[in-house]
Short mmCIF file of C-alpha atoms in Angstrom, two decimals:
data_model
loop_
_atom_site.label_atom_id
_atom_site.label_comp_id
_atom_site.label_asym_id
_atom_site.label_seq_id
_atom_site.Cartn_x
_atom_site.Cartn_y
_atom_site.Cartn_z
CA THR W 222 -24.14 35.78 47.18
CA GLU W 223 -24.53 32.09 46.49
CA SER W 224 -25.74 31.18 43.00
CA LYS W 225 -29.31 30.04 42.63
CA TYR W 226 -28.09 27.12 40.51
CA PRO W 227 -25.06 25.64 42.25
CA ARG W 228 -22.67 23.46 40.21
CA HIS W 229 -22.33 19.83 41.25
CA GLU W 230 -19.10 18.76 39.57
CA GLY W 231 -19.01 15.47 41.41
CA ASN W 232 -22.53 14.53 40.25
CA LEU W 233 -21.76 15.65 36.68
CA LYS W 234 -18.64 13.48 36.51
CA ALA W 235 -20.49 10.49 37.89
CA ARG W 236 -23.35 10.85 35.42
CA SER W 237 -20.96 11.30 32.51
CA THR W 238 -19.11 8.13 33.47
CA GLU W 239 -22.36 6.20 33.82
CA LEU W 240 -23.47 7.39 30.38
CA GLY W 241 -20.20 6.31 28.81
CA SER W 242 -20.43 2.90 30.47
CA ALA W 243 -23.95 2.39 29.16
CA VAL W 244 -22.84 3.13 25.59
CA THR W 245 -19.59 1.18 25.47
CA GLY W 246 -20.13 -1.50 28.07
CA SER W 247 -16.93 -0.52 29.88
CA PRO W 248 -15.84 2.29 32.22
CA LEU W 249 -14.54 5.46 30.65
CA THR W 250 -12.14 8.11 31.78
CA THR W 251 -13.94 11.46 31.76
CA VAL W 252 -12.13 14.74 31.22
CA LEU W 253 -13.95 18.00 31.89
CA PRO W 254 -12.32 21.03 30.21
CA ALA W 255 -11.93 24.10 32.40
CA SER W 256 -14.35 26.04 30.23
CA GLY W 257 -17.14 23.54 30.84
CA ASP W 258 -18.24 23.82 27.17
CA SER W 259 -17.74 20.14 26.25
CA THR W 260 -16.86 16.75 27.68
CA THR W 261 -14.22 14.52 26.10
CA PHE W 262 -14.31 10.77 26.63
CA LEU W 263 -11.07 8.81 26.43
CA LEU W 264 -11.00 5.04 26.04
CA SER W 265 -10.02 3.37 29.28
CA SER W 266 -7.26 0.81 29.58
CA GLU W 267 -9.94 -1.88 29.95
CA ARG W 268 -11.44 -0.98 26.57
CA ARG W 269 -8.03 -0.98 24.92
CA LYS W 270 -7.34 -4.42 26.39
CA GLU W 271 -10.66 -5.65 25.02
CA LEU W 272 -9.83 -4.42 21.51
CA ALA W 273 -6.41 -6.03 21.69
CA LYS W 274 -8.02 -9.28 22.80
CA GLN W 275 -10.44 -9.20 19.85
CA ALA W 276 -7.56 -8.55 17.44
CA LYS W 277 -5.66 -11.52 18.88
CA VAL W 278 -8.69 -13.80 18.47
CA THR W 279 -9.02 -12.70 14.82
CA LYS W 280 -5.34 -13.35 14.15
CA GLU W 281 -5.46 -16.83 15.67
CA ALA W 282 -8.59 -17.68 13.66
CA ARG W 283 -6.80 -16.65 10.48
CA ARG W 284 -3.68 -18.56 11.51
CA ALA W 285 -5.81 -21.69 11.79
CA GLN W 286 -6.85 -21.19 8.12
CA ILE W 287 -3.24 -21.23 6.88
CA ASP W 288 -2.68 -24.23 4.60
CA GLY W 289 -0.42 -25.28 1.73
CA ARG W 290 -1.75 -22.52 -0.55
CA HIS W 291 -0.89 -19.81 1.95
CA ARG W 292 2.48 -21.45 2.64
CA TYR W 293 3.30 -21.21 -1.07
CA LEU W 294 2.53 -17.48 -1.09
CA ILE W 295 4.46 -16.92 2.14
CA SER W 296 7.48 -18.80 0.82
CA ARG W 297 7.58 -16.79 -2.44
CA LEU W 298 7.21 -13.49 -0.57
CA SER W 299 9.96 -14.43 1.87
CA ASP W 300 12.27 -15.31 -1.03
CA GLY W 301 11.59 -12.00 -2.74
CA ILE W 302 11.96 -9.58 0.17
CA ASP W 303 14.13 -9.44 3.27
CA LEU W 304 11.60 -10.94 5.68
CA SER W 305 11.44 -14.39 7.23
CA GLU W 306 8.49 -16.69 6.58
CA GLN W 307 7.35 -16.14 10.17
CA GLN W 308 7.39 -12.36 9.69
CA VAL W 309 5.43 -12.67 6.45
CA GLU W 310 2.84 -14.90 8.12
CA GLU W 311 2.36 -12.47 11.00
CA THR W 312 1.95 -9.61 8.55
CA ILE W 313 -0.63 -11.46 6.47
CA ILE W 314 -2.86 -12.59 9.34
CA SER W 315 -2.78 -9.05 10.78
CA ASP W 316 -3.76 -7.38 7.49
CA ASP W 317 -7.28 -5.95 7.24
CA LYS W 318 -7.40 -7.09 3.58
CA PHE W 319 -6.76 -10.74 4.47
CA GLN W 320 -10.04 -11.73 2.77
CA LEU W 321 -8.52 -10.87 -0.63
CA ILE W 322 -6.37 -13.99 -0.35
CA GLU W 323 -9.43 -16.19 0.00
CA GLN W 324 -11.06 -14.39 -2.94
CA PHE W 325 -7.93 -15.09 -4.98
CA PHE W 326 -8.08 -18.83 -4.19
CA ALA W 327 -11.80 -19.18 -4.98
CA PRO W 328 -13.06 -20.58 -8.31
CA ASN W 329 -13.43 -17.71 -10.81
CA GLY W 330 -11.77 -15.59 -8.14
CA LEU W 331 -9.54 -12.53 -8.31
CA LYS W 332 -7.06 -12.66 -11.18
CA LYS W 333 -4.31 -10.94 -9.22
CA LEU W 334 -3.12 -10.60 -5.65
CA LEU W 335 -0.81 -7.68 -4.88
CA PHE W 336 1.54 -6.95 -2.00
CA PHE W 337 3.44 -3.67 -1.52
CA TYR W 338 6.65 -3.60 0.49
CA GLN W 339 7.65 0.00 1.09
CA ASP W 340 8.18 2.82 3.56
CA ILE W 341 5.12 4.13 5.36
CA LEU W 342 4.90 6.72 8.11
CA GLN W 343 4.71 5.22 11.59
CA GLN W 344 3.91 7.46 14.55
CA LYS W 345 6.26 7.16 17.49
CA PRO W 346 4.71 5.69 20.64
CA ASN W 347 3.68 8.45 23.05
CA ALA W 348 4.61 11.05 20.43
CA SER W 349 3.71 14.60 21.39
CA LEU W 350 2.25 17.19 19.07
CA ARG W 351 4.57 19.74 17.55
CA PRO W 352 3.73 23.46 17.80
CA ASP W 353 2.18 23.29 14.30
CA GLY W 354 -0.12 20.43 15.36
CA SER W 355 1.80 17.68 13.53
CA THR W 356 3.39 14.60 15.09
CA ASN W 357 6.80 13.03 14.85
CA ASN W 358 6.47 10.29 12.21
CA LEU W 359 9.17 7.89 11.11
CA PRO W 360 9.32 6.04 7.76
CA GLN W 361 9.31 2.28 8.26
CA LYS W 362 9.15 -0.52 5.70
CA LYS W 363 5.98 -2.56 5.81
CA LEU W 364 4.53 -5.44 3.80
CA PHE W 365 0.79 -5.18 3.17
CA ILE W 366 -1.94 -6.51 0.88
CA THR W 367 -3.34 -3.96 -1.55
CA THR W 368 -5.75 -3.62 -4.44
CA GLY W 369 -3.21 -1.37 -6.15
CA SER W 370 -5.62 1.55 -6.40
CA THR W 371 -5.67 3.10 -2.93
CA GLU W 372 -1.99 3.52 -2.00
CA ASP W 373 0.86 5.28 -3.78
CA PHE W 374 3.42 2.80 -5.15
CA THR W 375 6.92 3.82 -4.01
CA GLY W 376 8.73 0.57 -3.19
CA THR W 377 8.45 -3.05 -4.28
CA CYS W 378 5.36 -4.81 -5.63
CA ALA W 379 5.09 -8.58 -5.27
CA PHE W 380 2.29 -10.02 -7.41
CA PHE W 381 0.57 -13.35 -7.88
CA LEU W 382 -1.36 -14.03 -11.11
CA ARG W 383 -3.82 -16.83 -11.82
CA THR W 384 -3.53 -18.77 -15.07
CA SER W 385 -7.06 -20.25 -14.99
CA ASP W 386 -10.47 -19.96 -13.31
CA GLU W 387 -10.07 -23.22 -11.41
CA VAL W 388 -10.19 -23.28 -7.62
CA ILE W 389 -6.67 -22.92 -6.20
CA THR W 390 -5.73 -25.89 -4.03
CA ALA W 391 -2.62 -26.93 -2.14
CA SER W 392 -1.81 -29.41 -4.90
CA ASN W 393 -2.19 -27.08 -7.90
CA VAL W 394 -1.11 -23.70 -6.52
CA SER W 395 2.44 -23.99 -7.90
CA GLN W 396 1.06 -24.70 -11.41
CA GLU W 397 -1.90 -22.32 -11.44
CA VAL W 398 -0.29 -19.29 -9.79
CA ASN W 399 2.62 -17.24 -11.16
CA PHE W 400 4.75 -15.00 -8.94
CA GLY W 401 6.70 -11.88 -9.85
CA MET W 402 8.36 -8.78 -8.41
CA PHE W 403 8.33 -5.21 -9.66
CA ASP W 404 10.81 -2.80 -8.08
CA CYS W 405 9.92 0.89 -7.95
CA THR W 406 12.47 2.15 -5.42
CA ASN W 407 11.96 5.82 -4.52
CA GLY W 408 8.86 5.89 -6.71
CA ASN W 409 10.84 5.62 -9.97
CA ILE W 410 8.18 3.70 -11.88
CA LEU W 411 9.59 4.16 -15.40
CA GLN W 412 12.99 2.80 -14.43
CA GLY W 413 11.38 -0.10 -12.58
CA LEU W 414 9.17 -0.96 -15.56
CA GLU W 415 12.13 -0.77 -17.95
CA PHE W 416 14.19 -3.12 -15.78
CA PHE W 417 11.28 -5.54 -15.32
CA LEU W 418 10.64 -5.83 -19.05
CA SER W 419 14.23 -5.86 -20.30
CA GLN W 420 15.81 -8.04 -17.60
CA ILE W 421 12.95 -10.38 -16.68
CA MET W 422 10.03 -10.55 -19.10
CA ILE W 423 11.82 -10.39 -22.46
CA PRO W 424 14.47 -13.01 -21.56
CA ALA W 425 11.67 -15.25 -20.23
CA LEU W 426 9.63 -14.81 -23.42
CA LYS W 427 12.61 -15.49 -25.66
CA SER W 428 13.32 -18.72 -23.81
CA GLN W 429 9.68 -19.83 -23.97
CA GLN W 430 9.32 -23.11 -25.86
CA ASN W 431 5.57 -23.74 -25.66
CA TRP W 432 3.35 -21.01 -27.14
CA GLY W 433 0.10 -22.96 -26.90
CA ALA W 434 -1.87 -23.08 -30.16
CA VAL W 435 0.85 -21.15 -31.99
CA LYS W 436 3.05 -23.60 -33.85
CA GLU W 437 6.82 -23.44 -34.44
CA GLY W 438 7.39 -21.40 -31.30
CA LEU W 439 9.99 -18.67 -31.75
CA LYS W 440 10.23 -19.43 -35.49
CA ASN W 441 6.62 -18.30 -35.98
CA SER W 442 6.43 -14.93 -37.75
CA GLN W 443 3.71 -13.64 -35.40
CA ILE W 444 5.81 -14.46 -32.34
CA GLN W 445 8.81 -12.75 -33.89
CA GLU W 446 6.74 -9.63 -34.62
CA PHE W 447 5.44 -9.65 -31.06
CA LEU W 448 8.93 -9.89 -29.55
CA TYR W 449 10.16 -7.16 -31.89
CA ALA W 450 7.33 -4.89 -30.75
CA VAL W 451 8.16 -5.53 -27.09
CA ASP W 452 11.85 -4.77 -27.71
CA LYS W 453 10.89 -1.57 -29.51
CA PHE W 454 8.61 -0.53 -26.67
CA VAL W 455 11.40 -1.01 -24.11
CA GLY W 456 13.74 1.07 -26.29
CA THR W 457 11.16 3.87 -26.48
CA LEU W 458 10.57 3.63 -22.73
CA SER W 459 14.31 3.89 -22.03
CA SER W 460 14.68 6.89 -24.34
CA SER W 461 11.71 8.67 -22.76
CA ARG W 462 13.02 8.03 -19.26
CA GLN W 463 16.44 9.44 -20.12
CA ASN W 464 14.88 12.52 -21.71
CA ILE W 465 12.84 13.17 -18.59
CA GLU W 466 15.78 12.62 -16.25
CA ASP W 467 18.48 14.47 -18.22
CA LYS W 468 16.92 17.09 -20.46
CA ILE W 469 13.72 18.34 -18.89
CA GLN W 470 14.46 20.44 -15.84
CA LEU W 471 11.89 22.73 -14.30
CA THR W 472 13.15 25.76 -12.39
CA LYS W 473 11.30 28.19 -10.20
CA VAL W 474 10.65 31.52 -11.89
CA ASP W 475 10.49 34.77 -9.93
CA ILE W 476 7.43 36.44 -11.46
CA ASP W 477 8.15 39.71 -9.64
CA VAL W 478 11.15 40.33 -11.87
CA TYR W 479 8.83 40.56 -14.86
CA VAL W 480 5.86 42.40 -13.41
CA ARG W 481 7.24 44.84 -10.85
CA ASN W 482 7.95 47.50 -13.51
CA LEU W 483 4.62 47.18 -15.32
CA GLU W 484 2.65 50.34 -14.60
CA ASN W 485 0.38 51.07 -17.57
CA PRO W 486 -1.28 49.25 -20.50
CA SER W 487 1.56 50.02 -22.93
CA ASP W 488 4.01 48.29 -20.55
CA TYR W 489 1.87 45.12 -20.62
CA ILE W 490 1.63 45.24 -24.43
CA THR W 491 5.42 45.57 -24.73
CA ALA W 492 5.98 42.71 -22.25
CA GLY W 493 3.61 40.48 -24.22
#
């Protein structure tokens, strides 16, 4: 017999599409599972094109803001990593943390501006799900702006530091902003810090002629004590790193070997 409440799949699809259009302002592709328990809406190609268009407008607006200050940053980054200035510029204007650059330039702005250049997982286009539900991801090096607190540091850090609270302009950026690199290849932070201090910072400090209000420069006893303390710290850091790498080795222990023959309280007392 014919059901009292016939199903109108055509009407249901039409109404679902109309509902999606009212919410998003663009047509949607509607997929009705065989079970009929739920309806999944997939973004249409028109919506994807609209999002891509908005992203392009944002990028071009940011590109129009690029001036001598940004060019200085781009040039330093290009010198420090294996990317051209054009590639660095495209990366910066596409970054969702682009506003941090403007906050860094502002008077009394951010004291530091960090960039990480390291491998991140990139999903293959049109990648299919594996049987376990995961996707095929490939590591790919990427340059991105960071606060330094939300991403793991496993590659190279390029940093810019302000030396005053003055507004950063195209004419003073080279005097007011210092640039440096910190290499942490494969996540080896201790080795990277040791190299940075011993090969870059200490030689730079020992060649420093002007120590501000401190007179006599390197001949000053306080400066000598400071440099001695830094040298000592690097020596301690190197020793600790070598101990960790060479002497401390953790191995997996098979607990069953020790507990499989324990049957009564006296066995546990003897084992303890």
